[in-house]
Short mmCIF file of C-alpha atoms and ligand atoms in Angstrom, two decimals:
data_model
loop_
_atom_site.label_atom_id
_atom_site.label_comp_id
_atom_site.label_asym_id
_atom_site.label_seq_id
_atom_site.Cartn_x
_atom_site.Cartn_y
_atom_site.Cartn_z
CA MET A 1 0.00 0.00 0.00
CA LYS A 2 1.50 3.35 -1.04
CA LYS A 3 1.70 6.07 1.62
CA ALA A 4 0.73 9.65 0.79
CA PHE A 5 1.07 12.66 3.08
CA ILE A 6 -1.12 15.67 2.30
CA THR A 7 -0.55 19.05 3.93
CA GLY A 8 -3.66 21.26 3.98
CA ILE A 9 -5.97 18.24 4.44
CA THR A 10 -8.68 20.51 5.91
CA GLY A 11 -8.75 22.67 2.76
CA GLN A 12 -10.66 22.30 -0.50
CA ASP A 13 -7.98 20.47 -2.52
CA GLY A 14 -6.63 18.48 0.43
CA SER A 15 -9.98 16.83 1.04
CA TRP A 16 -10.70 16.11 -2.65
CA LEU A 17 -7.20 14.64 -3.06
CA ALA A 18 -7.56 12.50 0.06
CA LYS A 19 -10.82 11.08 -1.28
CA TYR A 20 -9.21 10.34 -4.64
CA LEU A 21 -6.14 8.63 -3.15
CA ILE A 22 -8.24 6.55 -0.75
CA GLN A 23 -10.19 5.29 -3.79
CA LYS A 24 -6.81 4.41 -5.33
CA ASN A 25 -6.02 2.33 -2.24
CA TYR A 26 -3.40 4.65 -0.74
CA LYS A 27 -2.81 4.94 2.99
CA VAL A 28 -3.50 8.66 3.43
CA TYR A 29 -2.01 10.81 6.19
CA GLY A 30 -3.31 14.36 6.49
CA GLY A 31 -1.46 17.21 8.16
CA MET A 32 -3.60 19.68 10.10
CA ARG A 33 -2.87 22.58 12.43
CA ARG A 34 -4.12 22.60 15.98
CA THR A 35 -7.22 24.80 16.06
CA SER A 36 -9.51 25.68 18.95
CA THR A 37 -12.53 24.65 16.88
CA VAL A 38 -12.97 21.45 14.89
CA ASN A 39 -12.34 22.15 11.25
CA LEU A 40 -13.17 18.91 9.46
CA TRP A 41 -16.40 19.81 7.65
CA ARG A 42 -14.94 19.06 4.22
CA LEU A 43 -13.79 15.57 5.24
CA ASP A 44 -17.29 15.00 6.66
CA PHE A 45 -18.91 16.28 3.45
CA LEU A 46 -16.93 13.67 1.50
CA ASP A 47 -17.47 11.06 4.26
CA ILE A 48 -13.76 10.32 4.70
CA ARG A 49 -12.97 11.64 8.19
CA ASN A 50 -12.37 8.12 9.51
CA LYS A 51 -10.45 6.98 6.46
CA VAL A 52 -7.60 9.49 6.83
CA GLU A 53 -4.97 9.39 9.54
CA LEU A 54 -4.75 12.93 10.85
CA VAL A 55 -1.36 14.18 12.00
CA GLU A 56 -0.62 17.40 13.89
CA PHE A 57 1.30 19.52 11.41
CA ASP A 58 2.24 23.19 11.18
CA LEU A 59 4.35 24.26 8.25
CA LEU A 60 5.93 27.05 10.29
CA ASP A 61 7.52 24.66 12.78
CA TYR A 62 10.65 23.12 11.24
CA SER A 63 11.00 20.55 13.99
CA ASN A 64 7.41 19.41 13.35
CA VAL A 65 8.01 19.25 9.57
CA PHE A 66 11.26 17.30 10.02
CA ASN A 67 9.87 14.80 12.54
CA THR A 68 6.68 14.18 10.56
CA ILE A 69 8.70 13.26 7.48
CA LYS A 70 11.12 11.16 9.56
CA THR A 71 8.26 9.21 11.13
CA LEU A 72 6.04 8.72 8.08
CA ARG A 73 8.56 8.55 5.23
CA PRO A 74 5.75 8.81 2.67
CA ASP A 75 6.07 7.65 -0.93
CA GLU A 76 4.31 10.84 -2.06
CA PHE A 77 4.21 14.23 -0.32
CA TYR A 78 1.60 16.72 -1.54
CA ASN A 79 2.15 20.24 -0.21
CA LEU A 80 -1.27 21.89 -0.44
CA ALA A 81 -1.04 23.94 2.77
CA ALA A 82 -1.03 27.68 2.28
CA GLN A 83 -2.52 30.99 3.30
CA SER A 84 -4.34 30.81 -0.01
CA PHE A 85 -6.54 33.92 -0.02
CA VAL A 86 -4.97 36.68 -2.14
CA GLY A 87 -6.93 39.46 -0.40
CA THR A 88 -5.62 38.46 3.03
CA SER A 89 -2.05 38.33 1.73
CA PHE A 90 -2.10 42.13 1.34
CA LYS A 91 -3.07 42.47 5.03
CA GLN A 92 -0.77 39.67 6.27
CA PRO A 93 2.19 39.77 3.88
CA ILE A 94 4.75 38.46 6.37
CA SER A 95 2.87 35.39 7.64
CA THR A 96 1.76 34.62 4.06
CA SER A 97 5.40 34.75 2.94
CA MET A 98 6.45 32.52 5.82
CA ILE A 99 3.79 29.85 5.19
CA ASP A 100 3.64 29.93 1.38
CA GLY A 101 7.35 30.62 0.80
CA MET A 102 9.60 29.59 3.69
CA GLY A 103 7.34 26.68 4.64
CA VAL A 104 8.18 25.06 1.31
CA ALA A 105 11.90 25.54 1.93
CA TYR A 106 11.47 23.74 5.29
CA ILE A 107 9.82 20.76 3.56
CA LEU A 108 12.36 20.56 0.75
CA ASP A 109 15.27 20.75 3.16
CA ALA A 110 13.79 18.06 5.42
CA LEU A 111 13.01 15.78 2.46
CA HIS A 112 16.52 16.28 1.07
CA THR A 113 18.04 15.43 4.45
CA ILE A 114 16.01 12.39 5.50
CA ALA A 115 13.73 11.19 2.69
CA PRO A 116 15.23 12.14 -0.69
CA GLU A 117 13.36 9.26 -2.36
CA THR A 118 9.94 10.77 -1.51
CA LYS A 119 8.13 12.29 -4.50
CA PHE A 120 7.13 15.90 -3.82
CA TYR A 121 4.26 17.95 -5.26
CA GLN A 122 4.18 21.73 -4.78
CA ALA A 123 0.88 23.59 -5.20
CA SER A 124 1.93 26.46 -7.45
CA THR A 125 -0.52 28.88 -8.94
CA SER A 126 -1.53 30.96 -11.93
CA GLU A 127 -1.30 33.98 -9.58
CA MET A 128 2.44 33.81 -10.32
CA TYR A 129 1.69 35.10 -13.85
CA GLY A 130 -0.06 38.17 -12.37
CA LYS A 131 0.36 40.97 -14.91
CA VAL A 132 0.40 38.47 -17.71
CA ARG A 133 3.13 38.41 -20.37
CA ASP A 134 1.44 35.81 -22.66
CA ILE A 135 -2.17 34.94 -23.48
CA PRO A 136 -2.80 32.13 -22.72
CA GLN A 137 -0.21 31.40 -20.03
CA LYS A 138 1.87 28.25 -20.18
CA GLU A 139 4.88 26.70 -18.39
CA SER A 140 7.37 28.96 -20.20
CA THR A 141 5.47 32.23 -19.56
CA PRO A 142 7.51 34.62 -17.35
CA PHE A 143 6.10 35.43 -13.90
CA HIS A 144 4.99 38.88 -12.71
CA PRO A 145 3.17 38.35 -9.40
CA ARG A 146 0.80 41.07 -8.18
CA SER A 147 0.32 40.16 -4.51
CA PRO A 148 2.37 39.00 -1.51
CA TYR A 149 0.71 35.62 -2.08
CA GLY A 150 1.91 35.48 -5.69
CA CYS A 151 5.43 36.57 -4.68
CA ALA A 152 5.70 33.87 -2.00
CA LYS A 153 4.45 31.24 -4.45
CA VAL A 154 7.06 32.27 -7.04
CA TYR A 155 9.78 31.72 -4.41
CA ALA A 156 8.33 28.31 -3.50
CA HIS A 157 8.07 27.34 -7.16
CA TRP A 158 11.71 28.19 -7.86
CA MET A 159 12.86 26.41 -4.68
CA THR A 160 11.06 23.29 -5.93
CA VAL A 161 12.75 23.57 -9.31
CA ASN A 162 16.09 24.25 -7.61
CA TYR A 163 15.93 21.14 -5.39
CA ARG A 164 14.96 19.11 -8.47
CA GLU A 165 17.96 20.39 -10.41
CA SER A 166 20.48 20.47 -7.55
CA TYR A 167 19.79 17.16 -5.83
CA ASP A 168 17.99 15.11 -8.46
CA MET A 169 14.90 14.95 -6.24
CA PHE A 170 11.47 14.09 -7.66
CA ALA A 171 10.14 17.59 -6.98
CA THR A 172 7.26 18.65 -9.22
CA SER A 173 5.42 21.97 -9.45
CA GLY A 174 1.81 22.09 -10.60
CA ILE A 175 0.80 25.56 -11.81
CA LEU A 176 -2.94 25.32 -11.32
CA PHE A 177 -5.42 27.88 -12.54
CA ASN A 178 -8.45 28.66 -10.36
CA HIS A 179 -10.44 25.58 -9.44
CA GLU A 180 -13.65 25.65 -7.48
CA SER A 181 -16.20 23.24 -6.03
CA GLU A 182 -18.88 22.69 -3.40
CA LEU A 183 -15.97 22.73 -0.90
CA ARG A 184 -14.52 26.11 -1.91
CA GLY A 185 -13.93 28.53 0.98
CA PRO A 186 -16.83 31.02 1.25
CA GLU A 187 -14.53 34.05 0.89
CA PHE A 188 -13.54 33.18 -2.70
CA VAL A 189 -15.67 34.92 -5.28
CA THR A 190 -17.39 31.91 -6.92
CA ARG A 191 -18.54 30.39 -3.64
CA LYS A 192 -19.44 33.80 -2.21
CA ILE A 193 -21.73 34.22 -5.21
CA THR A 194 -23.28 30.72 -5.11
CA ILE A 195 -23.98 30.98 -1.35
CA ASN A 196 -25.72 34.30 -1.91
CA VAL A 197 -27.72 32.93 -4.85
CA ALA A 198 -28.82 29.94 -2.77
CA GLY A 199 -29.99 32.44 -0.15
CA TRP A 200 -32.20 34.20 -2.75
CA LYS A 201 -33.65 30.85 -3.77
CA MET A 202 -34.53 30.11 -0.15
CA GLY A 203 -36.12 33.53 0.42
CA LYS A 204 -33.19 35.35 2.09
CA LYS A 205 -33.07 38.44 -0.12
CA GLU A 206 -29.68 40.03 0.54
CA PRO A 207 -27.94 42.00 -2.23
CA LEU A 208 -24.58 40.50 -3.10
CA GLU A 209 -21.64 42.89 -2.51
CA LEU A 210 -18.68 42.39 -4.83
CA GLY A 211 -15.48 44.19 -5.86
CA ASN A 212 -13.98 44.14 -9.36
CA LEU A 213 -16.53 42.61 -11.77
CA ASP A 214 -14.26 42.90 -14.81
CA SER A 215 -11.41 40.55 -13.92
CA GLU A 216 -11.40 37.27 -15.80
CA ARG A 217 -10.53 33.83 -14.51
CA ASP A 218 -10.04 30.35 -15.93
CA TRP A 219 -12.23 28.29 -13.59
CA GLY A 220 -12.20 24.48 -13.46
CA TYR A 221 -13.58 21.83 -11.10
CA ALA A 222 -11.27 21.04 -8.14
CA LYS A 223 -12.25 17.37 -8.12
CA GLU A 224 -10.60 16.95 -11.55
CA TYR A 225 -7.52 19.05 -10.72
CA VAL A 226 -6.44 16.80 -7.82
CA GLU A 227 -6.35 13.89 -10.30
CA GLY A 228 -3.83 15.95 -12.27
CA MET A 229 -1.69 16.36 -9.12
CA HIS A 230 -1.58 12.59 -8.69
CA LEU A 231 -0.74 12.03 -12.36
CA MET A 232 2.18 14.45 -12.06
CA LEU A 233 3.78 12.24 -9.40
CA GLN A 234 3.28 9.13 -11.58
CA ALA A 235 5.14 10.68 -14.56
CA ASP A 236 8.53 9.35 -15.64
CA LYS A 237 10.32 12.42 -14.36
CA PRO A 238 9.64 15.47 -12.19
CA ASP A 239 8.64 18.59 -14.08
CA THR A 240 6.39 21.66 -14.12
CA PHE A 241 2.83 21.43 -15.48
CA VAL A 242 -0.02 23.87 -16.03
CA LEU A 243 -3.59 22.66 -15.33
CA ALA A 244 -6.34 24.86 -16.75
CA THR A 245 -9.47 24.79 -18.91
CA GLY A 246 -8.37 27.36 -21.51
CA GLN A 247 -11.72 29.18 -21.07
CA LYS A 248 -12.10 32.56 -19.37
CA THR A 249 -15.11 34.11 -17.66
CA LYS A 250 -15.63 37.54 -16.10
CA ILE A 251 -16.80 37.79 -12.48
CA ARG A 252 -19.91 39.63 -13.78
CA THR A 253 -20.68 36.73 -16.12
CA PHE A 254 -20.23 34.15 -13.36
CA ALA A 255 -22.76 36.08 -11.24
CA GLU A 256 -25.19 36.08 -14.19
CA LYS A 257 -24.78 32.32 -14.65
CA ALA A 258 -25.31 31.65 -10.95
CA PHE A 259 -28.52 33.74 -10.81
CA HIS A 260 -29.63 32.14 -14.05
CA ALA A 261 -29.40 28.76 -12.27
CA ILE A 262 -32.33 29.91 -10.08
CA ASP A 263 -34.17 31.41 -13.06
CA ARG A 264 -33.30 35.01 -12.39
CA GLY A 265 -31.92 37.27 -15.10
CA ILE A 266 -29.75 40.32 -14.26
CA VAL A 267 -29.93 43.76 -15.85
CA TRP A 268 -26.82 45.87 -15.17
CA GLU A 269 -27.05 49.64 -14.75
CA GLY A 270 -24.40 52.28 -13.95
CA SER A 271 -20.65 51.87 -14.02
CA GLY A 272 -17.62 51.67 -11.72
CA GLU A 273 -18.53 51.83 -8.04
CA ASP A 274 -22.11 52.72 -9.00
CA GLU A 275 -22.76 49.61 -11.07
CA LYS A 276 -25.79 47.64 -9.90
CA GLY A 277 -27.45 44.42 -11.00
CA TYR A 278 -31.26 44.23 -10.87
CA ASP A 279 -33.60 41.31 -11.33
CA ALA A 280 -34.81 41.62 -14.93
CA LYS A 281 -38.44 40.93 -13.93
CA THR A 282 -38.92 42.11 -10.33
CA ARG A 283 -36.34 44.96 -10.28
CA GLU A 284 -35.04 43.72 -6.91
CA LEU A 285 -31.42 44.76 -6.27
CA LEU A 286 -29.33 41.59 -6.63
CA VAL A 287 -25.73 42.86 -6.91
CA LYS A 288 -23.91 46.02 -5.89
CA ILE A 289 -20.29 47.13 -5.61
CA ASN A 290 -18.50 47.45 -2.29
CA PRO A 291 -15.04 49.01 -2.86
CA LYS A 292 -13.71 47.21 0.22
CA PHE A 293 -13.43 44.13 -2.01
CA TYR A 294 -11.09 45.90 -4.46
CA ARG A 295 -7.44 44.84 -4.18
CA PRO A 296 -4.38 47.15 -4.06
CA ALA A 297 -3.16 45.43 -7.25
CA GLU A 298 -5.36 43.28 -9.46
CA VAL A 299 -4.74 40.30 -11.72
CA ASP A 300 -7.02 41.21 -14.62
CA LEU A 301 -6.85 38.13 -16.79
CA LEU A 302 -5.86 34.51 -16.28
CA ILE A 303 -6.31 31.90 -18.98
CA GLY A 304 -4.15 28.80 -19.14
CA ASP A 305 -2.80 26.48 -21.79
CA ALA A 306 -2.72 22.92 -20.41
CA SER A 307 -1.55 21.23 -23.59
CA LYS A 308 1.64 19.90 -21.97
CA ALA A 309 -0.40 18.16 -19.23
CA LYS A 310 -2.64 16.67 -21.92
CA GLU A 311 0.30 15.41 -23.96
CA VAL A 312 2.52 14.08 -21.15
CA LEU A 313 -0.02 13.10 -18.46
CA GLY A 314 -3.17 12.53 -20.48
CA TRP A 315 -4.97 15.07 -18.26
CA SER A 316 -7.65 17.44 -19.46
CA TYR A 317 -10.61 19.13 -17.77
CA LYS A 318 -14.12 17.72 -18.19
CA THR A 319 -16.45 20.07 -16.33
CA GLY A 320 -17.05 23.43 -18.00
CA ILE A 321 -18.13 26.64 -16.32
CA GLU A 322 -21.89 26.12 -16.90
CA GLU A 323 -21.92 22.73 -15.21
CA LEU A 324 -19.58 23.88 -12.44
CA THR A 325 -21.89 26.79 -11.61
CA GLN A 326 -24.89 24.45 -11.50
CA ILE A 327 -23.06 22.00 -9.19
CA MET A 328 -22.11 24.76 -6.75
CA VAL A 329 -25.51 26.50 -6.68
CA LYS A 330 -27.33 23.20 -6.23
CA SER A 331 -25.03 22.15 -3.39
CA ASP A 332 -25.48 25.47 -1.59
CA ILE A 333 -29.26 25.24 -1.92
CA ASN A 334 -29.11 21.73 -0.41
CA LEU A 335 -27.01 23.01 2.48
CA LEU A 336 -29.63 25.68 3.25
CA ALA A 337 -32.64 23.38 2.82
P1 NAP B 1 -7.53 26.22 1.12
O1 NAP B 1 -8.88 25.63 1.00
O2 NAP B 1 -7.38 27.61 1.62
O3 NAP B 1 -6.68 25.24 2.08
C1 NAP B 1 -5.44 25.63 2.59
C2 NAP B 1 -5.00 24.61 3.62
O4 NAP B 1 -3.72 25.01 4.15
C3 NAP B 1 -5.93 24.48 4.84
O5 NAP B 1 -6.03 23.12 5.19
C4 NAP B 1 -5.17 25.23 5.92
O6 NAP B 1 -5.47 24.81 7.22
C5 NAP B 1 -3.74 24.85 5.57
N1 NAP B 1 -2.74 25.69 6.21
C6 NAP B 1 -2.64 27.04 6.18
N2 NAP B 1 -1.57 27.44 6.91
C7 NAP B 1 -0.98 26.32 7.40
C8 NAP B 1 0.15 26.07 8.23
N3 NAP B 1 0.91 27.07 8.72
N4 NAP B 1 0.48 24.79 8.53
C9 NAP B 1 -0.27 23.78 8.07
N5 NAP B 1 -1.37 23.94 7.30
C10 NAP B 1 -1.71 25.20 6.96
O7 NAP B 1 -6.76 26.15 -0.28
P2 NAP B 1 -7.07 25.23 -1.56
O8 NAP B 1 -7.98 25.97 -2.47
O9 NAP B 1 -7.38 23.87 -1.12
O10 NAP B 1 -5.65 25.25 -2.27
C11 NAP B 1 -4.68 24.24 -2.02
C12 NAP B 1 -3.31 24.73 -2.45
O11 NAP B 1 -3.33 25.02 -3.84
C13 NAP B 1 -2.86 26.02 -1.78
O12 NAP B 1 -1.46 25.95 -1.61
C14 NAP B 1 -3.21 27.10 -2.78
O13 NAP B 1 -2.37 28.22 -2.61
C15 NAP B 1 -2.95 26.37 -4.07
N6 NAP B 1 -3.73 26.78 -5.24
C16 NAP B 1 -5.07 26.82 -5.18
C17 NAP B 1 -5.81 27.15 -6.30
C18 NAP B 1 -7.30 27.17 -6.30
O14 NAP B 1 -7.89 27.73 -7.23
N7 NAP B 1 -7.95 26.55 -5.34
C19 NAP B 1 -5.14 27.44 -7.51
C20 NAP B 1 -3.75 27.38 -7.53
C21 NAP B 1 -3.05 27.02 -6.40
P3 NAP B 1 -6.64 25.51 8.09
O15 NAP B 1 -7.91 24.80 7.70
O16 NAP B 1 -6.21 25.25 9.50
O17 NAP B 1 -6.67 26.97 7.74
O1 G4F B 2 -11.97 34.16 -5.93
P1 G4F B 2 -10.78 35.00 -5.74
O2 G4F B 2 -10.54 35.52 -4.36
O3 G4F B 2 -9.56 34.17 -6.31
P2 G4F B 2 -8.09 34.58 -6.81
O4 G4F B 2 -7.66 35.88 -6.27
O5 G4F B 2 -8.09 34.43 -8.29
O6 G4F B 2 -7.19 33.45 -6.13
C1 G4F B 2 -7.55 32.08 -6.18
O7 G4F B 2 -7.02 31.50 -7.35
C2 G4F B 2 -5.57 31.47 -7.42
C3 G4F B 2 -5.19 30.83 -8.75
O8 G4F B 2 -5.11 31.83 -9.74
C4 G4F B 2 -5.07 30.67 -6.24
F1 G4F B 2 -3.71 30.57 -6.29
C5 G4F B 2 -5.50 31.33 -4.95
O9 G4F B 2 -5.05 30.53 -3.85
C6 G4F B 2 -7.02 31.39 -4.93
O10 G4F B 2 -7.51 30.07 -4.88
O11 G4F B 2 -10.85 36.29 -6.70
C7 G4F B 2 -11.05 36.16 -8.08
C8 G4F B 2 -11.30 37.52 -8.70
C9 G4F B 2 -10.29 38.60 -8.31
O12 G4F B 2 -9.98 39.34 -9.45
C10 G4F B 2 -11.05 39.49 -7.33
O13 G4F B 2 -10.64 40.83 -7.31
O14 G4F B 2 -12.56 37.99 -8.23
C11 G4F B 2 -12.45 39.36 -7.91
N1 G4F B 2 -13.53 39.71 -6.96
C12 G4F B 2 -14.50 40.61 -7.21
N2 G4F B 2 -15.30 40.71 -6.13
C13 G4F B 2 -13.68 39.22 -5.73
C14 G4F B 2 -14.81 39.85 -5.20
N3 G4F B 2 -12.97 38.29 -5.05
C15 G4F B 2 -13.42 37.98 -3.81
N4 G4F B 2 -12.75 37.01 -3.12
N5 G4F B 2 -14.51 38.59 -3.23
C16 G4F B 2 -15.23 39.53 -3.89
O15 G4F B 2 -16.20 40.08 -3.37
#
């Protein structure tokens, strides 16, 4: 039985990946921080809480990182832990840099020292492209991060590549474009929208407050992206791979699709901070702008080219944006019912 260790097991991708690896007959260990409140709702949602061995793990504690690797000596190590919310990284740039940047150096150093045979996956991100230099973005596109989060992830990405090249370690970096699901954190824009839309469906009529409606993202389904992570560690050699759908959607359009899923059309009026979205039939106010959700620097457009992953790994996305929106809205309605 292969052993996998997943950091960030309580997060969206960690729980989907754990479910996938359990189905593949792995022994799955999940690293989680000590919290004062139980934080296992995603594992419960997927009904796998008792199928994962939970291990106390904090990326900021080198002794903890070192001893966990020494004790478990996993075949595969998936580093999914991060302060992953871009907005928060502007308010907490130092702790974000420590977790998302230095934390990865701790893992790589510990693996190099005591378990160099372990295959390592680093959760890199399309945020590294930031102010994009190519459209679409691929593995060779230069980085220009636009947030402390993006900067820390660029450091972690290059450390992964450096350990691969310096010590011949199986250290792979997956540059994943945005991927969402029923398990997405409620602060991210897709889930924020689908939770609000579910509220309208169930009679809770609160206007949705958003920031920049014009940025565009390449959104896929998280459940399929974790399969790509696993495939990367089964490849002949360690490398860097982009996972994306190659389709882009504006935030405004995603909101329209989500409201459409409950049979409400939106009519937009005004512009900038005064833009408002009204129900096309009832004229109820559905969406308004709250500038507090604007970011000090924005990533306007992300759209990825995953042709290398298709060619080398045989990976490609299946769920498009329409279906993804339906899945998320339906799940949020069920949670409220
Ligand atoms: P997420 O839901 O925010 O999960 C992040 C996980 O990291 C949580 O389990 C969190 O634990 C854990 N964590 C944070 N700080 C930690 C620390 N100091 N020590 C140990 N664990 C810590 O993020 P996600 O969407 O699943 O993303 C997974 C990874 O992929 C992240 O590295 C993210 O940056 C990257 N990524 C995500 C996307 C995307 O679209 N989802 C795209 C590209 C890359 P708590 O529950 O205790 O907070
Ligand atoms: O949903 P978001 O917060 O995701 P963002 O910033 O793209 O980051 C996510 O994807 C990255 C991959 O590219 C990951 F690495 C990262 O960990 C995370 O998973 O924001 C998406 C867009 C932004 O342009 C933001 O300005 O939506 C815009 N937006 C507009 N109104 C909003 C809101 N974002 C949030 N969170 N909340 C709003 O009210």
